[in-house]
mmCIF file with all atom_site columns, C-alpha atoms in Angstrom:
data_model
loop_
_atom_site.group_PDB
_atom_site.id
_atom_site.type_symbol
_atom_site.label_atom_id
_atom_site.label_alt_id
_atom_site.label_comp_id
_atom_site.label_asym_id
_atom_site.label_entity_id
_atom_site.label_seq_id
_atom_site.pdbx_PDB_ins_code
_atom_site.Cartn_x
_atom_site.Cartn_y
_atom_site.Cartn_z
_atom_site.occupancy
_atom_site.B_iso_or_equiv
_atom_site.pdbx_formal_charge
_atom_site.auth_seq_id
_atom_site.auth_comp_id
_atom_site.auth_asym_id
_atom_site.auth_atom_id
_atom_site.pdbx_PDB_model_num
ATOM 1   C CA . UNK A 1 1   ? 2.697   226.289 110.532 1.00 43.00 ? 1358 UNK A CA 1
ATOM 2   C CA . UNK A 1 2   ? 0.619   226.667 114.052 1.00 41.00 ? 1359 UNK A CA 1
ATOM 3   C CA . UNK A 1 3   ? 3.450   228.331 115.199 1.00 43.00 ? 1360 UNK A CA 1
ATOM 4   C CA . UNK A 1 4   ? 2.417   231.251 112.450 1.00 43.00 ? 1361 UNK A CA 1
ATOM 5   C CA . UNK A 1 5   ? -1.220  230.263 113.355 1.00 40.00 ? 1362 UNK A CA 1
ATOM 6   C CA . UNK A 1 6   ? -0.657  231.532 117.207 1.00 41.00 ? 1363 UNK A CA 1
ATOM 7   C CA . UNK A 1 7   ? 1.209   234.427 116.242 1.00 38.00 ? 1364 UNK A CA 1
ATOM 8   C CA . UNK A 1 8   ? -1.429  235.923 113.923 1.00 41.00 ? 1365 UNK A CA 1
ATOM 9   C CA . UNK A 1 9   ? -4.193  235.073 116.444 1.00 40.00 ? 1366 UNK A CA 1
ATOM 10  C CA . UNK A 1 10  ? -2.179  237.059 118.922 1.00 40.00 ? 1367 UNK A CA 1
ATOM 11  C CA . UNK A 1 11  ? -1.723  239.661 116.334 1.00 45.00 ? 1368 UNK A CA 1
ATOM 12  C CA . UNK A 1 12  ? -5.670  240.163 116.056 1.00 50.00 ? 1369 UNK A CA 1
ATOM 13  C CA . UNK A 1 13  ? -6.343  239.757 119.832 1.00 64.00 ? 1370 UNK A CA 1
ATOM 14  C CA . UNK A 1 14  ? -7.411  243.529 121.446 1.00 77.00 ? 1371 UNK A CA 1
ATOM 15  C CA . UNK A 1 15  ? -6.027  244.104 125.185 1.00 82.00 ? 1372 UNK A CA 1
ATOM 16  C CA . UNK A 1 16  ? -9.170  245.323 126.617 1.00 85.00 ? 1373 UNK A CA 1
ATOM 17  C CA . UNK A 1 17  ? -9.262  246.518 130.616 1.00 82.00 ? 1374 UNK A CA 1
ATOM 18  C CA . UNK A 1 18  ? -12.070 246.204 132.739 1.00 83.00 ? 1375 UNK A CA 1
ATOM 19  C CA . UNK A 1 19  ? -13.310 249.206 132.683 1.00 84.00 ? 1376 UNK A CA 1
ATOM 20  C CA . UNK A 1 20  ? -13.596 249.277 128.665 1.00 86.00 ? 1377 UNK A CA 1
ATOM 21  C CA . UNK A 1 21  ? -15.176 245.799 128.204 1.00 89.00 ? 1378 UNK A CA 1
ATOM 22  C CA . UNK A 1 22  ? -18.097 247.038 130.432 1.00 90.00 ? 1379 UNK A CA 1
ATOM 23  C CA . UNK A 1 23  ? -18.762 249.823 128.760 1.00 90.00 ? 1380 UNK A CA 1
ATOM 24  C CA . UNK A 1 24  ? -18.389 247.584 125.146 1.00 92.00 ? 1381 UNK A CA 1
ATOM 25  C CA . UNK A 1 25  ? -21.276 245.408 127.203 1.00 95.00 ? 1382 UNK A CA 1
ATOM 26  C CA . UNK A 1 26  ? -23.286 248.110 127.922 1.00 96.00 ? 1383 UNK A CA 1
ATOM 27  C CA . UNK A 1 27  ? -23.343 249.385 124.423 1.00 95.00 ? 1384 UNK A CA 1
ATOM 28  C CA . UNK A 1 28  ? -23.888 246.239 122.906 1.00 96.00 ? 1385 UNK A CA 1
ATOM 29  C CA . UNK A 1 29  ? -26.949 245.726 125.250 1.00 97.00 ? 1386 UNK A CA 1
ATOM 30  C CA . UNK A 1 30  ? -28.596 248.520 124.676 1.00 97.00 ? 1387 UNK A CA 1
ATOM 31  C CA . UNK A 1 31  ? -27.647 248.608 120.631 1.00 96.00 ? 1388 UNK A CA 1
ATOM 32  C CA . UNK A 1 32  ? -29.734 245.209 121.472 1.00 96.00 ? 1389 UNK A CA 1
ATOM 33  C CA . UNK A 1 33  ? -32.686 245.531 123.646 1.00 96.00 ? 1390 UNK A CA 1
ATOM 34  C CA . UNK A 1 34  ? -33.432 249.375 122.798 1.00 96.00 ? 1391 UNK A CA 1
ATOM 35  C CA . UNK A 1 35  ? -31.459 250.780 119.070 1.00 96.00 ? 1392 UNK A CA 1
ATOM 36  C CA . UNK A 1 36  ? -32.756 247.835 117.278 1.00 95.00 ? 1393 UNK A CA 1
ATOM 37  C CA . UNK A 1 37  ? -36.833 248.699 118.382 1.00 95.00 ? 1394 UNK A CA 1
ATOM 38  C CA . UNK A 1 38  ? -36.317 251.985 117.574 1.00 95.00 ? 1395 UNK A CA 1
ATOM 39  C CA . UNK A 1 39  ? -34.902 251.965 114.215 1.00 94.00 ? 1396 UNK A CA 1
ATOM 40  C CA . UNK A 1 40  ? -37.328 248.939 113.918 1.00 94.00 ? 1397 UNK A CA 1
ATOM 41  C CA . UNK A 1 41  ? -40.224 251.360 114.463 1.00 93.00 ? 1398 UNK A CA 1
ATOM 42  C CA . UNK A 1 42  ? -39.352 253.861 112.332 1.00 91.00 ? 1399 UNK A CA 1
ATOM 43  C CA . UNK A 1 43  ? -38.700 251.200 109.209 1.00 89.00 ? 1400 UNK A CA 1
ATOM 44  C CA . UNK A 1 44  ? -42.645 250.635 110.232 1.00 90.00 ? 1401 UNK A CA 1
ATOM 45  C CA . UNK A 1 45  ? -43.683 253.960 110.049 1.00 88.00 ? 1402 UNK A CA 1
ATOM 46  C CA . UNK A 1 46  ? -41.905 254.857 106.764 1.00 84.00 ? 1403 UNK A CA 1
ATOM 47  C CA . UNK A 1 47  ? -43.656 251.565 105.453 1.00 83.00 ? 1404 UNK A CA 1
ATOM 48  C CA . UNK A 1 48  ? -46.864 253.036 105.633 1.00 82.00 ? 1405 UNK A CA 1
ATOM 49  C CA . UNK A 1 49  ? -45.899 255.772 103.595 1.00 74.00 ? 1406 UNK A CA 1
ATOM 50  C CA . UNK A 1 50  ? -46.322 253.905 100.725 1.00 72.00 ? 1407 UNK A CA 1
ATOM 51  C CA . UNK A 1 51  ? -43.633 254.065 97.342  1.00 67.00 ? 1408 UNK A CA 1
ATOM 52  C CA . UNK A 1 52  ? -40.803 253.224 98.930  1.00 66.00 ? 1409 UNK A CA 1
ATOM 53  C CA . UNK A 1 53  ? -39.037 254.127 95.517  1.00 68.00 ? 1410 UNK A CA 1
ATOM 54  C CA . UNK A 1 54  ? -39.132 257.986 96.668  1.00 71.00 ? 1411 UNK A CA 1
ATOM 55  C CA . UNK A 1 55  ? -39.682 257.063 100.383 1.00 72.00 ? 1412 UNK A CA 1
ATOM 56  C CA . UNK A 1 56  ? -36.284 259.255 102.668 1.00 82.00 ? 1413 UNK A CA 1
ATOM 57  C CA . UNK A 1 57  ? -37.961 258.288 105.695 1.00 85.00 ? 1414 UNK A CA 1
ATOM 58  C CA . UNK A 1 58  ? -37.391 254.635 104.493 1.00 86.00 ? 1415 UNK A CA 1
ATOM 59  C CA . UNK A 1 59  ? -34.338 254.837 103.067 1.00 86.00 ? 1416 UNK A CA 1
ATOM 60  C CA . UNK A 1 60  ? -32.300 256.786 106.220 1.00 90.00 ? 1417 UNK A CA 1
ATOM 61  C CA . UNK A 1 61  ? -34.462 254.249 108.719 1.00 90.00 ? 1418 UNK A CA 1
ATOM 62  C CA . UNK A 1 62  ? -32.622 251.240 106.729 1.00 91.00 ? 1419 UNK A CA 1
ATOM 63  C CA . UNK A 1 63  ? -29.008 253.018 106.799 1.00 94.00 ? 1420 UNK A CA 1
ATOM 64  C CA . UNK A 1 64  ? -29.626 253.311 110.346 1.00 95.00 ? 1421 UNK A CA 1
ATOM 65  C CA . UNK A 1 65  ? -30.576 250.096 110.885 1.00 95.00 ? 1422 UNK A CA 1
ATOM 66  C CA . UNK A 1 66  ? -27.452 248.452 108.588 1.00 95.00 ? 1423 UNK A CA 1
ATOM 67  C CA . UNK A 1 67  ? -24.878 250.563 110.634 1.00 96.00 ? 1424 UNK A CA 1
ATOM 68  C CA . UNK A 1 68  ? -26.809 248.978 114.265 1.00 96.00 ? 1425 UNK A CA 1
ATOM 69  C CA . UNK A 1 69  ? -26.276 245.677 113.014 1.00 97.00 ? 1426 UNK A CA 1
ATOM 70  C CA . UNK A 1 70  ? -22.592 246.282 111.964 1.00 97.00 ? 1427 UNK A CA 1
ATOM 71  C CA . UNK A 1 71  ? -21.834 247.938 115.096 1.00 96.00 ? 1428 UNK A CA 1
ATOM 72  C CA . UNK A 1 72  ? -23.332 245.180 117.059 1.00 96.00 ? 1429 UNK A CA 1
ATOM 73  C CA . UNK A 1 73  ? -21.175 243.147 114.946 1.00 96.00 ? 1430 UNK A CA 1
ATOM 74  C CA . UNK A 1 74  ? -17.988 244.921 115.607 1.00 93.00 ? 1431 UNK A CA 1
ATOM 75  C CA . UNK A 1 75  ? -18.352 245.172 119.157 1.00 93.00 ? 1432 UNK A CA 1
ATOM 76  C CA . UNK A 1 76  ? -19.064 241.385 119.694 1.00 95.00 ? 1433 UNK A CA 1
ATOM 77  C CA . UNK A 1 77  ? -16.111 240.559 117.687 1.00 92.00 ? 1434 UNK A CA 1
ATOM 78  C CA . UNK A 1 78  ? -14.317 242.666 119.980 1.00 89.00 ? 1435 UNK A CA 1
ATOM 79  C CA . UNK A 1 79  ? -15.592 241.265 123.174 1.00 90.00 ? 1436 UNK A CA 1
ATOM 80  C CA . UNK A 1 80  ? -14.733 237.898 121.196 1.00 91.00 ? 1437 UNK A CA 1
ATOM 81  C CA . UNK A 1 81  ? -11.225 238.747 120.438 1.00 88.00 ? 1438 UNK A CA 1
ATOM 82  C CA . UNK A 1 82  ? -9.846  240.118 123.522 1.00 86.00 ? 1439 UNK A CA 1
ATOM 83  C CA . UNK A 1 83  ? -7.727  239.885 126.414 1.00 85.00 ? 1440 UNK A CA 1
ATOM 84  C CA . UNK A 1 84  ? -9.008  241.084 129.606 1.00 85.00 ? 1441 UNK A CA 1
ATOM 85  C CA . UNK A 1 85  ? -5.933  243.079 131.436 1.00 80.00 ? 1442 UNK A CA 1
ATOM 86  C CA . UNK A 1 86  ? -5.854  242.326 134.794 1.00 74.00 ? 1443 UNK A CA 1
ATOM 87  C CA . UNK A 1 87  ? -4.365  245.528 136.894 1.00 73.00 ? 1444 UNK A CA 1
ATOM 88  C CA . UNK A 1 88  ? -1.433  243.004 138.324 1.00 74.00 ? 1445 UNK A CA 1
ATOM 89  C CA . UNK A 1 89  ? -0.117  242.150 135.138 1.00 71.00 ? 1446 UNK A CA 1
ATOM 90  C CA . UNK A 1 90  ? 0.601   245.889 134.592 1.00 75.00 ? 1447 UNK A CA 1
ATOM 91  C CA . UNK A 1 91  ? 4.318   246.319 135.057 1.00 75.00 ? 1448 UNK A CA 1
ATOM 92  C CA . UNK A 1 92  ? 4.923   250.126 135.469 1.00 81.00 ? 1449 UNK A CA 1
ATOM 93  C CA . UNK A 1 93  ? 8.443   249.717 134.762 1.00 89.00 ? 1450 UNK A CA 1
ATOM 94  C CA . UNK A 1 94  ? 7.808   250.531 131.428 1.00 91.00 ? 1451 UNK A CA 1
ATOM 95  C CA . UNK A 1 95  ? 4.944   251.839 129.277 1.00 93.00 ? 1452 UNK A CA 1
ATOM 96  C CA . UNK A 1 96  ? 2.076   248.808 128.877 1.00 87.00 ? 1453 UNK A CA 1
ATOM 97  C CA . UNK A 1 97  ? -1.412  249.095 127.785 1.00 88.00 ? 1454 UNK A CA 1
ATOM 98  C CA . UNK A 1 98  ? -3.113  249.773 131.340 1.00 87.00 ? 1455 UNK A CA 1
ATOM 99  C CA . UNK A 1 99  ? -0.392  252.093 132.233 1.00 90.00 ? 1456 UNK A CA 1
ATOM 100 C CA . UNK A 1 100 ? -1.315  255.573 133.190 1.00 93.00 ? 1457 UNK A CA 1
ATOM 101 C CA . UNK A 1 101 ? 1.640   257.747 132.043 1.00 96.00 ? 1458 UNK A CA 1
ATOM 102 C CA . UNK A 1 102 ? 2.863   261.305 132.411 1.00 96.00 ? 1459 UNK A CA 1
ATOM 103 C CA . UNK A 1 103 ? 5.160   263.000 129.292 1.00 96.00 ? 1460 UNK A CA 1
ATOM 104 C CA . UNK A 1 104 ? 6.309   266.141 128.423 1.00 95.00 ? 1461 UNK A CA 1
ATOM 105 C CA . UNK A 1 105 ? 5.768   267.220 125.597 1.00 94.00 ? 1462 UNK A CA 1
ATOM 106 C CA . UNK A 1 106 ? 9.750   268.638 124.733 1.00 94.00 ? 1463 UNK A CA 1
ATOM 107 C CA . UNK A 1 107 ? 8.151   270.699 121.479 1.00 89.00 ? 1464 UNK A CA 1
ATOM 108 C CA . UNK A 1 108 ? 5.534   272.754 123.145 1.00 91.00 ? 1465 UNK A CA 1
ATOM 109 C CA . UNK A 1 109 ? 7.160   271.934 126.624 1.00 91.00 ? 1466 UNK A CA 1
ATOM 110 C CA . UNK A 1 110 ? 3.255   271.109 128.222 1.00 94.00 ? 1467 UNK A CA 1
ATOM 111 C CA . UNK A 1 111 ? 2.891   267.834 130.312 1.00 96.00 ? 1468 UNK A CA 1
ATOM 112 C CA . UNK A 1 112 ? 0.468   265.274 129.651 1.00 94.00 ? 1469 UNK A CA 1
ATOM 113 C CA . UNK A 1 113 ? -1.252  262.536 131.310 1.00 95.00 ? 1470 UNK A CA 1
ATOM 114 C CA . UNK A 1 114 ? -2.565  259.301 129.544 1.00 94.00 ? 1471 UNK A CA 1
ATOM 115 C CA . UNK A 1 115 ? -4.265  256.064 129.821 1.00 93.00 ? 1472 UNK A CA 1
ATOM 116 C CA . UNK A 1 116 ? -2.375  253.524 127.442 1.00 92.00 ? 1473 UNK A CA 1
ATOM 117 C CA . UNK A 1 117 ? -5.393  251.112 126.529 1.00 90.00 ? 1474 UNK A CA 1
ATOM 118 C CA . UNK A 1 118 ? -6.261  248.913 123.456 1.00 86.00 ? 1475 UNK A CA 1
ATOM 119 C CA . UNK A 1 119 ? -7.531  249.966 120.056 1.00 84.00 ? 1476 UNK A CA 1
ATOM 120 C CA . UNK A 1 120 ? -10.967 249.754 121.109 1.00 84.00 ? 1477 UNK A CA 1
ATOM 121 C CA . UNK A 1 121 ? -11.206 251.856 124.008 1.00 88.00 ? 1478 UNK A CA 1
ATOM 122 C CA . UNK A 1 122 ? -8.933  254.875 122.424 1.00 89.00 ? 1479 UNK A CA 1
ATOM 123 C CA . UNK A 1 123 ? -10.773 258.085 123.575 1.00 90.00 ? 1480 UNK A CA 1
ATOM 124 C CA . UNK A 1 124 ? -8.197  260.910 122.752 1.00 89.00 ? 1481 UNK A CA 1
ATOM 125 C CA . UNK A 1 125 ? -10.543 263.685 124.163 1.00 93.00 ? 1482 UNK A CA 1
ATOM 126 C CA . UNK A 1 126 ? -10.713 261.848 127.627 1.00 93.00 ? 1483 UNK A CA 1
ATOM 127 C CA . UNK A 1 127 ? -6.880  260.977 127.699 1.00 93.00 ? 1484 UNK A CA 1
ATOM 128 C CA . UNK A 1 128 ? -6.982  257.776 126.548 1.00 93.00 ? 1485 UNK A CA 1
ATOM 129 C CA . UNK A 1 129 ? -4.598  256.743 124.123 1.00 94.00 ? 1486 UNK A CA 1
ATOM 130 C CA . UNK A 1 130 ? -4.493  253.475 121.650 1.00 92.00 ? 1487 UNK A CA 1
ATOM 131 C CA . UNK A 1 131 ? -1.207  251.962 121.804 1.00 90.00 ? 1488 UNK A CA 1
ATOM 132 C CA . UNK A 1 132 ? -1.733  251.437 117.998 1.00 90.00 ? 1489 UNK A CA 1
ATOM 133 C CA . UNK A 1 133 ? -1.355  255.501 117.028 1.00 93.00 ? 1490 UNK A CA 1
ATOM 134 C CA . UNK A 1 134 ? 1.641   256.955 116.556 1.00 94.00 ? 1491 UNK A CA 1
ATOM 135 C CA . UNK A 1 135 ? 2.167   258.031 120.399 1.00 94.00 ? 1492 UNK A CA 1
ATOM 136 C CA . UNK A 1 136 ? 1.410   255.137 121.893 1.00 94.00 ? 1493 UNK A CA 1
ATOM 137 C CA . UNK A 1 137 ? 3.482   252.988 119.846 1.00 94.00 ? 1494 UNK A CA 1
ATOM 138 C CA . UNK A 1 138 ? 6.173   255.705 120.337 1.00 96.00 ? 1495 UNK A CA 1
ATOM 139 C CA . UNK A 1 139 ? 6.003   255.156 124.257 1.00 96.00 ? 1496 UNK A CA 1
ATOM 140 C CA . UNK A 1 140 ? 5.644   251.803 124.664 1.00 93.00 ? 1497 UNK A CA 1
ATOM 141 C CA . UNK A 1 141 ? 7.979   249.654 126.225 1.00 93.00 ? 1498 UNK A CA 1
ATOM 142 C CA . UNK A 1 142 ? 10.212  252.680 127.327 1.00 95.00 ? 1499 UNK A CA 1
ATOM 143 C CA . UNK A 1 143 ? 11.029  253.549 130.618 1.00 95.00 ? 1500 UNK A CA 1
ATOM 144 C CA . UNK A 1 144 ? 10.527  256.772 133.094 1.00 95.00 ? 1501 UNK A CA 1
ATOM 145 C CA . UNK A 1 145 ? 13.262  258.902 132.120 1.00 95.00 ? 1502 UNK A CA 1
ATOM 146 C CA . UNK A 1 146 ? 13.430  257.804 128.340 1.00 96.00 ? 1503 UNK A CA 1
ATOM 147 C CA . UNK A 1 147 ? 12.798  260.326 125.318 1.00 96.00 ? 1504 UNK A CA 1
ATOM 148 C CA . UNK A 1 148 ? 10.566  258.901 122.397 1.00 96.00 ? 1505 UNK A CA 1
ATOM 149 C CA . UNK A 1 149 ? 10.119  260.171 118.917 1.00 96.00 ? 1506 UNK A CA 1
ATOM 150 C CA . UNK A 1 150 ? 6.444   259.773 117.759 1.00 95.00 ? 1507 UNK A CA 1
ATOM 151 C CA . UNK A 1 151 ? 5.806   259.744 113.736 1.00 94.00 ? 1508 UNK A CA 1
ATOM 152 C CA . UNK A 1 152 ? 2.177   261.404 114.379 1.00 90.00 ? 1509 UNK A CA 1
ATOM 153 C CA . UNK A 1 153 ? 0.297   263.281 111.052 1.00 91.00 ? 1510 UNK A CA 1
ATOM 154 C CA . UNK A 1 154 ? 1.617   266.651 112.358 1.00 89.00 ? 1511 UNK A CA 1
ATOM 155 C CA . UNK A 1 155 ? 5.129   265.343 112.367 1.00 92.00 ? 1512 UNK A CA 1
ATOM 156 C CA . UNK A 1 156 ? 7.392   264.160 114.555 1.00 94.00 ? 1513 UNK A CA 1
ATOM 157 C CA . UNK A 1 157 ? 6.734   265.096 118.265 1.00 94.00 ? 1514 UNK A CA 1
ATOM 158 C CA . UNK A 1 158 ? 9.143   264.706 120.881 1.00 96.00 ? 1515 UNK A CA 1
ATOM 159 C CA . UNK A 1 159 ? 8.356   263.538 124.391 1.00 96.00 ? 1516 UNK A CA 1
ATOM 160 C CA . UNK A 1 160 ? 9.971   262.663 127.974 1.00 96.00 ? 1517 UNK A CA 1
ATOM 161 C CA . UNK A 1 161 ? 8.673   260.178 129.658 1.00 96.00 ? 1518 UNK A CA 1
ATOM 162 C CA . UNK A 1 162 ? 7.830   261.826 133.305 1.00 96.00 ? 1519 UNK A CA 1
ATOM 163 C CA . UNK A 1 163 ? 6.237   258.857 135.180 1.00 95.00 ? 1520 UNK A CA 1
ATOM 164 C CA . UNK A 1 164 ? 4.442   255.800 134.984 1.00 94.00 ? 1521 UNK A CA 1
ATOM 165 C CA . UNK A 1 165 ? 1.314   254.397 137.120 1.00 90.00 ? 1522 UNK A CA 1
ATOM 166 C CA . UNK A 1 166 ? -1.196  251.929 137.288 1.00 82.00 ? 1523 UNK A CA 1
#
């Protein structure tokens, strides 16, 4: 039964780098020392508006303030929950969350370059990848020279694996 214990927990722990769990710190911190005072303020000011039963001010000030305190939440559970990669346990071998890799895209024949990192640092827009979506899974564990299939919304993409990096 621990057995099923330990793989769960390792199930629900995030690979984090570095690089991401400072930036989760500095978020939190400042969600912390500065968001909360400022959404504080405002639940002030809207107070002394009076009827709070037709109050918008109020109301959007109190939104604000539950989604603060649930992304505080999120983001300590995080921190919590994960593994820190250290750069030398990347083995560029194969694809592994650190990895920077370079694919080809064989449908639109364009090459790419990614960051494989965890769940919580995905940032498509800046090249970084989750291995949770359907790309990163697709690569992961393959070698330079291997062709994946990827199951993304779009449909399936095809992709060469070029070369992998720290």
């Amino acid at each position: 039964m621990s057995e099923n214990k330990d793989k769960n927990k390792d199930k629900q722990q995030n690979i984090i780098t570095k690089e991401g769990l400072q930036n989760l710190e500095k978020e939190l911190e400042y969600l912390k020392a500065t968001k909360r005072k400022e959404v504080s303020e405002r639940i002030k000011k809207a107070l002394a508006f009076g009827d709070l039963s037709e109050n918008s001010e109020y109301d959007e000030a109190k939104n604000e303030q539950s989604l603060v305190e649930m992304r505080i939440l999120e983001i300590e559970k995080i921190i919590k929950t994960s593994r820190i990669l250290d750069e030398k346990d990347i083995d560029i071998n194969s694809v592994f969350v650190g990895c920077k890799v370079t694919i080809q895209d064989l449908d639109k024949n364009k090459n790419l370059e990614y960051k494989v990192v965890g769940s919580s640092e995905a940032d498509p827009i800046n090249y970084k990848i989750s291995s949770d979506s359907p790309i990163g899974m697709a690569l992961l564990g393959n070698k330079t020279g291997a062709i994946v299939k990827a199951h993304t919304p779009g449909g399936i993409r095809n992709f060469k694996i070029l070369e992998i990096s720290r």
